[in-house]
mmCIF file with all atom_site columns, C-alpha atoms in Angstrom:
data_model
loop_
_atom_site.group_PDB
_atom_site.id
_atom_site.type_symbol
_atom_site.label_atom_id
_atom_site.label_alt_id
_atom_site.label_comp_id
_atom_site.label_asym_id
_atom_site.label_entity_id
_atom_site.label_seq_id
_atom_site.pdbx_PDB_ins_code
_atom_site.Cartn_x
_atom_site.Cartn_y
_atom_site.Cartn_z
_atom_site.occupancy
_atom_site.B_iso_or_equiv
_atom_site.pdbx_formal_charge
_atom_site.auth_seq_id
_atom_site.auth_comp_id
_atom_site.auth_asym_id
_atom_site.auth_atom_id
_atom_site.pdbx_PDB_model_num
ATOM 1   C CA . MET A 1 1   ? -17.104 -2.547  64.041  1.00 0.00 ? 1   MET A CA 1
ATOM 2   C CA . THR A 1 2   ? -14.541 -2.982  61.287  1.00 0.00 ? 2   THR A CA 1
ATOM 3   C CA . TYR A 1 3   ? -13.964 -0.507  58.540  1.00 0.00 ? 3   TYR A CA 1
ATOM 4   C CA . PRO A 1 4   ? -13.595 -1.703  54.940  1.00 0.00 ? 4   PRO A CA 1
ATOM 5   C CA . TYR A 1 5   ? -9.952  -0.656  54.673  1.00 0.00 ? 5   TYR A CA 1
ATOM 6   C CA . ASP A 1 6   ? -8.842  -1.561  58.161  1.00 0.00 ? 6   ASP A CA 1
ATOM 7   C CA . PRO A 1 7   ? -5.392  -3.220  57.891  1.00 0.00 ? 7   PRO A CA 1
ATOM 8   C CA . ASN A 1 8   ? -6.161  -5.329  60.970  1.00 0.00 ? 8   ASN A CA 1
ATOM 9   C CA . ASN A 1 9   ? -9.162  -6.826  59.215  1.00 0.00 ? 9   ASN A CA 1
ATOM 10  C CA . SER A 1 10  ? -8.386  -10.279 57.810  1.00 0.00 ? 10  SER A CA 1
ATOM 11  C CA . TYR A 1 11  ? -10.644 -9.660  54.806  1.00 0.00 ? 11  TYR A CA 1
ATOM 12  C CA . TYR A 1 12  ? -8.736  -6.597  53.658  1.00 0.00 ? 12  TYR A CA 1
ATOM 13  C CA . GLN A 1 13  ? -7.282  -6.679  50.147  1.00 0.00 ? 13  GLN A CA 1
ATOM 14  C CA . ALA A 1 14  ? -4.996  -4.101  48.664  1.00 0.00 ? 14  ALA A CA 1
ATOM 15  C CA . PRO A 1 15  ? -6.532  -2.155  45.792  1.00 0.00 ? 15  PRO A CA 1
ATOM 16  C CA . GLN A 1 16  ? -5.495  -3.409  42.380  1.00 0.00 ? 16  GLN A CA 1
ATOM 17  C CA . PRO A 1 17  ? -3.292  -1.043  40.378  1.00 0.00 ? 17  PRO A CA 1
ATOM 18  C CA . TYR A 1 18  ? -4.534  0.235   37.072  1.00 0.00 ? 18  TYR A CA 1
ATOM 19  C CA . GLY A 1 19  ? -3.237  -1.878  34.242  1.00 0.00 ? 19  GLY A CA 1
ATOM 20  C CA . MET A 1 20  ? -2.756  -1.184  30.600  1.00 0.00 ? 20  MET A CA 1
ATOM 21  C CA . GLY A 1 21  ? -6.480  -1.333  30.003  1.00 0.00 ? 21  GLY A CA 1
ATOM 22  C CA . GLY A 1 22  ? -8.400  0.238   27.209  1.00 0.00 ? 22  GLY A CA 1
ATOM 23  C CA . TYR A 1 23  ? -8.499  -0.489  23.547  1.00 0.00 ? 23  TYR A CA 1
ATOM 24  C CA . PRO A 1 24  ? -5.477  -1.516  21.511  1.00 0.00 ? 24  PRO A CA 1
ATOM 25  C CA . PRO A 1 25  ? -4.274  1.035   18.958  1.00 0.00 ? 25  PRO A CA 1
ATOM 26  C CA . LEU A 1 26  ? -6.171  0.878   15.706  1.00 0.00 ? 26  LEU A CA 1
ATOM 27  C CA . PRO A 1 27  ? -4.257  -0.040  12.568  1.00 0.00 ? 27  PRO A CA 1
ATOM 28  C CA . ARG A 1 28  ? -3.559  2.943   10.364  1.00 0.00 ? 28  ARG A CA 1
ATOM 29  C CA . ASN A 1 29  ? -3.156  3.476   6.650   1.00 0.00 ? 29  ASN A CA 1
ATOM 30  C CA . ASN A 1 30  ? 0.268   3.399   5.103   1.00 0.00 ? 30  ASN A CA 1
ATOM 31  C CA . GLY A 1 31  ? 0.738   6.707   3.305   1.00 0.00 ? 31  GLY A CA 1
ATOM 32  C CA . MET A 1 32  ? 3.129   5.255   0.762   1.00 0.00 ? 32  MET A CA 1
ATOM 33  C CA . ALA A 1 33  ? 0.531   2.654   -0.281  1.00 0.00 ? 33  ALA A CA 1
ATOM 34  C CA . ILE A 1 34  ? -2.002  5.437   -0.874  1.00 0.00 ? 34  ILE A CA 1
ATOM 35  C CA . ALA A 1 35  ? 0.575   7.383   -2.882  1.00 0.00 ? 35  ALA A CA 1
ATOM 36  C CA . SER A 1 36  ? 1.423   4.258   -4.892  1.00 0.00 ? 36  SER A CA 1
ATOM 37  C CA . MET A 1 37  ? -2.182  3.687   -5.886  1.00 0.00 ? 37  MET A CA 1
ATOM 38  C CA . CYS A 1 38  ? -2.784  7.361   -6.705  1.00 0.00 ? 38  CYS A CA 1
ATOM 39  C CA . VAL A 1 39  ? 0.369   7.681   -8.820  1.00 0.00 ? 39  VAL A CA 1
ATOM 40  C CA . SER A 1 40  ? -0.319  4.442   -10.685 1.00 0.00 ? 40  SER A CA 1
ATOM 41  C CA . LEU A 1 41  ? -3.925  5.377   -11.397 1.00 0.00 ? 41  LEU A CA 1
ATOM 42  C CA . ALA A 1 42  ? -2.875  8.880   -12.462 1.00 0.00 ? 42  ALA A CA 1
ATOM 43  C CA . SER A 1 43  ? -0.543  7.343   -15.029 1.00 0.00 ? 43  SER A CA 1
ATOM 44  C CA . ILE A 1 44  ? -3.617  5.979   -16.838 1.00 0.00 ? 44  ILE A CA 1
ATOM 45  C CA . PHE A 1 45  ? -4.786  9.470   -17.717 1.00 0.00 ? 45  PHE A CA 1
ATOM 46  C CA . THR A 1 46  ? -1.466  10.893  -18.895 1.00 0.00 ? 46  THR A CA 1
ATOM 47  C CA . CYS A 1 47  ? -0.177  10.416  -22.406 1.00 0.00 ? 47  CYS A CA 1
ATOM 48  C CA . TYR A 1 48  ? 3.243   8.899   -21.826 1.00 0.00 ? 48  TYR A CA 1
ATOM 49  C CA . GLY A 1 49  ? 2.954   8.942   -18.054 1.00 0.00 ? 49  GLY A CA 1
ATOM 50  C CA . ALA A 1 50  ? 2.687   5.176   -17.882 1.00 0.00 ? 50  ALA A CA 1
ATOM 51  C CA . LEU A 1 51  ? 6.273   4.920   -19.116 1.00 0.00 ? 51  LEU A CA 1
ATOM 52  C CA . LEU A 1 52  ? 7.549   7.471   -16.629 1.00 0.00 ? 52  LEU A CA 1
ATOM 53  C CA . ILE A 1 53  ? 5.098   7.509   -13.726 1.00 0.00 ? 53  ILE A CA 1
ATOM 54  C CA . GLY A 1 54  ? 3.940   3.866   -13.779 1.00 0.00 ? 54  GLY A CA 1
ATOM 55  C CA . PRO A 1 55  ? 7.225   2.434   -12.489 1.00 0.00 ? 55  PRO A CA 1
ATOM 56  C CA . VAL A 1 56  ? 7.337   5.095   -9.773  1.00 0.00 ? 56  VAL A CA 1
ATOM 57  C CA . GLY A 1 57  ? 3.923   3.987   -8.511  1.00 0.00 ? 57  GLY A CA 1
ATOM 58  C CA . ALA A 1 58  ? 4.927   0.337   -8.702  1.00 0.00 ? 58  ALA A CA 1
ATOM 59  C CA . ILE A 1 59  ? 8.160   0.916   -6.772  1.00 0.00 ? 59  ILE A CA 1
ATOM 60  C CA . LEU A 1 60  ? 6.285   2.894   -4.123  1.00 0.00 ? 60  LEU A CA 1
ATOM 61  C CA . GLY A 1 61  ? 3.905   -0.054  -3.891  1.00 0.00 ? 61  GLY A CA 1
ATOM 62  C CA . HIS A 1 62  ? 6.757   -2.524  -3.403  1.00 0.00 ? 62  HIS A CA 1
ATOM 63  C CA . VAL A 1 63  ? 8.297   -0.401  -0.641  1.00 0.00 ? 63  VAL A CA 1
ATOM 64  C CA . SER A 1 64  ? 4.984   0.071   1.148   1.00 0.00 ? 64  SER A CA 1
ATOM 65  C CA . LEU A 1 65  ? 4.126   -3.629  0.818   1.00 0.00 ? 65  LEU A CA 1
ATOM 66  C CA . ARG A 1 66  ? 7.431   -4.470  2.485   1.00 0.00 ? 66  ARG A CA 1
ATOM 67  C CA . GLU A 1 67  ? 6.542   -2.136  5.379   1.00 0.00 ? 67  GLU A CA 1
ATOM 68  C CA . ILE A 1 68  ? 3.061   -3.638  5.652   1.00 0.00 ? 68  ILE A CA 1
ATOM 69  C CA . ASN A 1 69  ? 4.432   -7.205  5.654   1.00 0.00 ? 69  ASN A CA 1
ATOM 70  C CA . ARG A 1 70  ? 7.002   -6.253  8.281   1.00 0.00 ? 70  ARG A CA 1
ATOM 71  C CA . ASP A 1 71  ? 4.265   -5.116  10.702  1.00 0.00 ? 71  ASP A CA 1
ATOM 72  C CA . PRO A 1 72  ? 0.862   -6.432  9.522   1.00 0.00 ? 72  PRO A CA 1
ATOM 73  C CA . GLN A 1 73  ? -0.909  -5.406  12.743  1.00 0.00 ? 73  GLN A CA 1
ATOM 74  C CA . ALA A 1 74  ? -0.067  -1.725  12.228  1.00 0.00 ? 74  ALA A CA 1
ATOM 75  C CA . TYR A 1 75  ? -1.368  -1.178  8.683   1.00 0.00 ? 75  TYR A CA 1
ATOM 76  C CA . THR A 1 76  ? -4.660  -1.966  6.971   1.00 0.00 ? 76  THR A CA 1
ATOM 77  C CA . ASN A 1 77  ? -4.250  -0.989  3.317   1.00 0.00 ? 77  ASN A CA 1
ATOM 78  C CA . ARG A 1 78  ? -2.335  -3.879  1.777   1.00 0.00 ? 78  ARG A CA 1
ATOM 79  C CA . SER A 1 79  ? -4.778  -3.876  -1.146  1.00 0.00 ? 79  SER A CA 1
ATOM 80  C CA . MET A 1 80  ? -3.840  -0.299  -2.059  1.00 0.00 ? 80  MET A CA 1
ATOM 81  C CA . ALA A 1 81  ? -0.189  -1.269  -2.290  1.00 0.00 ? 81  ALA A CA 1
ATOM 82  C CA . LEU A 1 82  ? -1.038  -4.263  -4.474  1.00 0.00 ? 82  LEU A CA 1
ATOM 83  C CA . THR A 1 83  ? -3.207  -2.058  -6.700  1.00 0.00 ? 83  THR A CA 1
ATOM 84  C CA . GLY A 1 84  ? -0.324  0.348   -7.180  1.00 0.00 ? 84  GLY A CA 1
ATOM 85  C CA . ILE A 1 85  ? 2.057   -2.473  -8.072  1.00 0.00 ? 85  ILE A CA 1
ATOM 86  C CA . ILE A 1 86  ? -0.283  -4.221  -10.497 1.00 0.00 ? 86  ILE A CA 1
ATOM 87  C CA . VAL A 1 87  ? -1.539  -1.088  -12.266 1.00 0.00 ? 87  VAL A CA 1
ATOM 88  C CA . GLY A 1 88  ? 1.901   0.515   -12.453 1.00 0.00 ? 88  GLY A CA 1
ATOM 89  C CA . TRP A 1 89  ? 3.699   -2.451  -13.984 1.00 0.00 ? 89  TRP A CA 1
ATOM 90  C CA . SER A 1 90  ? 0.758   -3.391  -16.229 1.00 0.00 ? 90  SER A CA 1
ATOM 91  C CA . LEU A 1 91  ? 0.548   0.066   -17.779 1.00 0.00 ? 91  LEU A CA 1
ATOM 92  C CA . PHE A 1 92  ? 4.308   0.246   -18.153 1.00 0.00 ? 92  PHE A CA 1
ATOM 93  C CA . ALA A 1 93  ? 4.319   -3.090  -19.987 1.00 0.00 ? 93  ALA A CA 1
ATOM 94  C CA . ALA A 1 94  ? 1.326   -2.164  -22.176 1.00 0.00 ? 94  ALA A CA 1
ATOM 95  C CA . TRP A 1 95  ? 2.866   1.130   -23.272 1.00 0.00 ? 95  TRP A CA 1
ATOM 96  C CA . GLY A 1 96  ? 6.215   -0.571  -23.832 1.00 0.00 ? 96  GLY A CA 1
ATOM 97  C CA . LEU A 1 97  ? 4.601   -3.181  -26.083 1.00 0.00 ? 97  LEU A CA 1
ATOM 98  C CA . LEU A 1 98  ? 2.640   -0.516  -27.947 1.00 0.00 ? 98  LEU A CA 1
ATOM 99  C CA . LEU A 1 99  ? 5.739   1.576   -28.596 1.00 0.00 ? 99  LEU A CA 1
ATOM 100 C CA . THR A 1 100 ? 7.681   -1.515  -29.672 1.00 0.00 ? 100 THR A CA 1
ATOM 101 C CA . PHE A 1 101 ? 4.914   -2.418  -32.120 1.00 0.00 ? 101 PHE A CA 1
ATOM 102 C CA . VAL A 1 102 ? 4.796   1.124   -33.536 1.00 0.00 ? 102 VAL A CA 1
ATOM 103 C CA . ILE A 1 103 ? 8.571   1.279   -33.971 1.00 0.00 ? 103 ILE A CA 1
ATOM 104 C CA . LEU A 1 104 ? 8.720   -2.139  -35.632 1.00 0.00 ? 104 LEU A CA 1
ATOM 105 C CA . ALA A 1 105 ? 5.773   -1.306  -37.912 1.00 0.00 ? 105 ALA A CA 1
ATOM 106 C CA . ALA A 1 106 ? 7.260   2.046   -38.891 1.00 0.00 ? 106 ALA A CA 1
ATOM 107 C CA . THR A 1 107 ? 10.627  0.543   -39.800 1.00 0.00 ? 107 THR A CA 1
ATOM 108 C CA . GLY A 1 108 ? 9.089   -2.194  -41.916 1.00 0.00 ? 108 GLY A CA 1
ATOM 109 C CA . VAL A 1 109 ? 10.206  -5.118  -39.816 1.00 0.00 ? 109 VAL A CA 1
ATOM 110 C CA . LEU A 1 110 ? 6.624   -6.397  -39.430 1.00 0.00 ? 110 LEU A CA 1
ATOM 111 C CA . GLY A 1 111 ? 5.901   -6.259  -43.159 1.00 0.00 ? 111 GLY A CA 1
ATOM 112 C CA . ALA A 1 112 ? 5.408   -3.807  -46.001 1.00 0.00 ? 112 ALA A CA 1
ATOM 113 C CA . ASP A 1 113 ? 1.613   -3.611  -45.508 1.00 0.00 ? 113 ASP A CA 1
ATOM 114 C CA . LEU A 1 114 ? 1.982   -2.049  -42.064 1.00 0.00 ? 114 LEU A CA 1
ATOM 115 C CA . GLN A 1 115 ? 4.723   0.316   -43.223 1.00 0.00 ? 115 GLN A CA 1
ATOM 116 C CA . GLU A 1 116 ? 2.494   1.748   -45.993 1.00 0.00 ? 116 GLU A CA 1
ATOM 117 C CA . GLY A 1 117 ? 0.152   3.064   -43.308 1.00 0.00 ? 117 GLY A CA 1
ATOM 118 C CA . PHE A 1 118 ? 3.002   5.079   -41.811 1.00 0.00 ? 118 PHE A CA 1
ATOM 119 C CA . ASP A 1 119 ? 4.307   6.365   -45.151 1.00 0.00 ? 119 ASP A CA 1
ATOM 120 C CA . SER A 1 120 ? 1.067   8.000   -46.233 1.00 0.00 ? 120 SER A CA 1
#
């Protein structure tokens, strides 16, 4: 009678070692992308925050997008970084154009009709 693990048995095979089985690590969220989106969206609700906070959110978005592009398998929230970039720069540009228009209208460069509204 032969035993299953008898080394003299010709059918004996060594047990297989445990490999690196299991599930691969799940991609995680990039914290800077979340912060970028939150800061950019918060600049909507502040008075002059878009001029000060909007670029901060956009820059955070650029930095986080670079990290996400460097290792795309590790992060899942590329869209949050893009939202922070787009909203941050868009609000900054909109407020910049609005302030430029107000300054030019108040100084009379755009015409006397617009300046009368500021004089009264």
